[in-house]
C-alpha angles and dihedrals in degrees: 000000000000124000090250092054094047094051096046108122116244116237113275116254119248128213133172147145127257118192113208110208135173146121117296116291096013092132100261097141091047090053093048090051090049093050093047091046096232140048116290101143131045119245131202140163085238113099120245094023094148111070110163126047105263127190121220115191116213126188124207137164116221119182090339094307112123106227132195118198119195104209114200107207101201131192114260113272115239140143104294120222107161132046089256090053092050092050092051094048090046089053090051096053092043086057090060095052115108091358118152088220136011116212117200111201119200131188102219093197102053096018093177091219095186088064099031098056098058088045091054090049093053094043092051090064097045121100100219122108106263132209126191117217119188108199134201097042087156088069106025123089114247102232097051088045092058092045091052091049091052092049095049095046087055090060101043131031098243112180092208140007122215128190111206147152108224088191099053096028095240109156093000093111093055091047090050091052091051094048091049090052090054094054115103124234112270148116118292116261097212137035116272094250096050115103102175142017091225115111116240087245093058093040090054090054091049092051090054091048090053090055089051089057095042097048101037099037109176094350092084117055121232091254098085128107141190115225117200109227106169136006114178134163110224122219090258091058096254121125127239114205128184119190136177120216107210122205132170103229141036093241089056089053089054090051092052093047095046125195108329090352091296097136099049088047091054091047090049094048093051094044091048093052092051093046091052089053093047097043098035094224139088112280129207106198122189120187132185132173126232129187110224109166098196101030090132087067094050115105093200093056091049092054092046092056093046103260130127116239109249132185 
């Protein structure tokens, strides 16, 4: 190696924040998982799955510069009615503050215009650099997709428009390149091997909540929660996890339990298998169901599931 080669400066690191916004069920969590390269946020066909503001941490190298992107997976923005709704929408807008880029994700098939239009109005007045991402190109027809893109760019000053499928990965690589290029030079905020800011305790509760949605579909209303009670590493390295599933009525408790406890056993088995894969150790998962009629007005429950208490 010559003296010139050895003294050549290495490319400066880059680090920045990307807020991922959109109406409920637009595919934000699926995209964050795809950009990170592994699961950091739960996904579901049920709208408003994401509740708390979660960070996914994606690494990328662009033109030799190691780049860290802090992806803020926000709850879907909608018209809030209950305290829980207000806390979720508050978490979403907080996620956009001081972001180096705001990414608006739109489902071109469902669109959810009643929630998308107010979001566009608010975004139009915000100073952050904005990117429009139209999702589900694997299912949407091309002509209506282009018409929608033209309409939305007429309402908000988007710097770029991307057509992707968060599910199949189509277009995600190009989007990741572009986001990395937008990140400013700076020190990384998190260690190289960290993929999320969520504690393992909270992530474990989220994985169980995802199984509730997947296995009970429309049987269980949206107003259920999973409270982390205990997360302890045993001497043999395995993890013991205790969680409380909170519902608002006795009939919902019966649905979660299933005949002879069959449903809660199935939920626990699926959550345990995924937790073992995520954590890389044996997991002992214990679930029980509690009826708490007004849990959505309980400050302690809010804090346990990662939401700020709002008036």
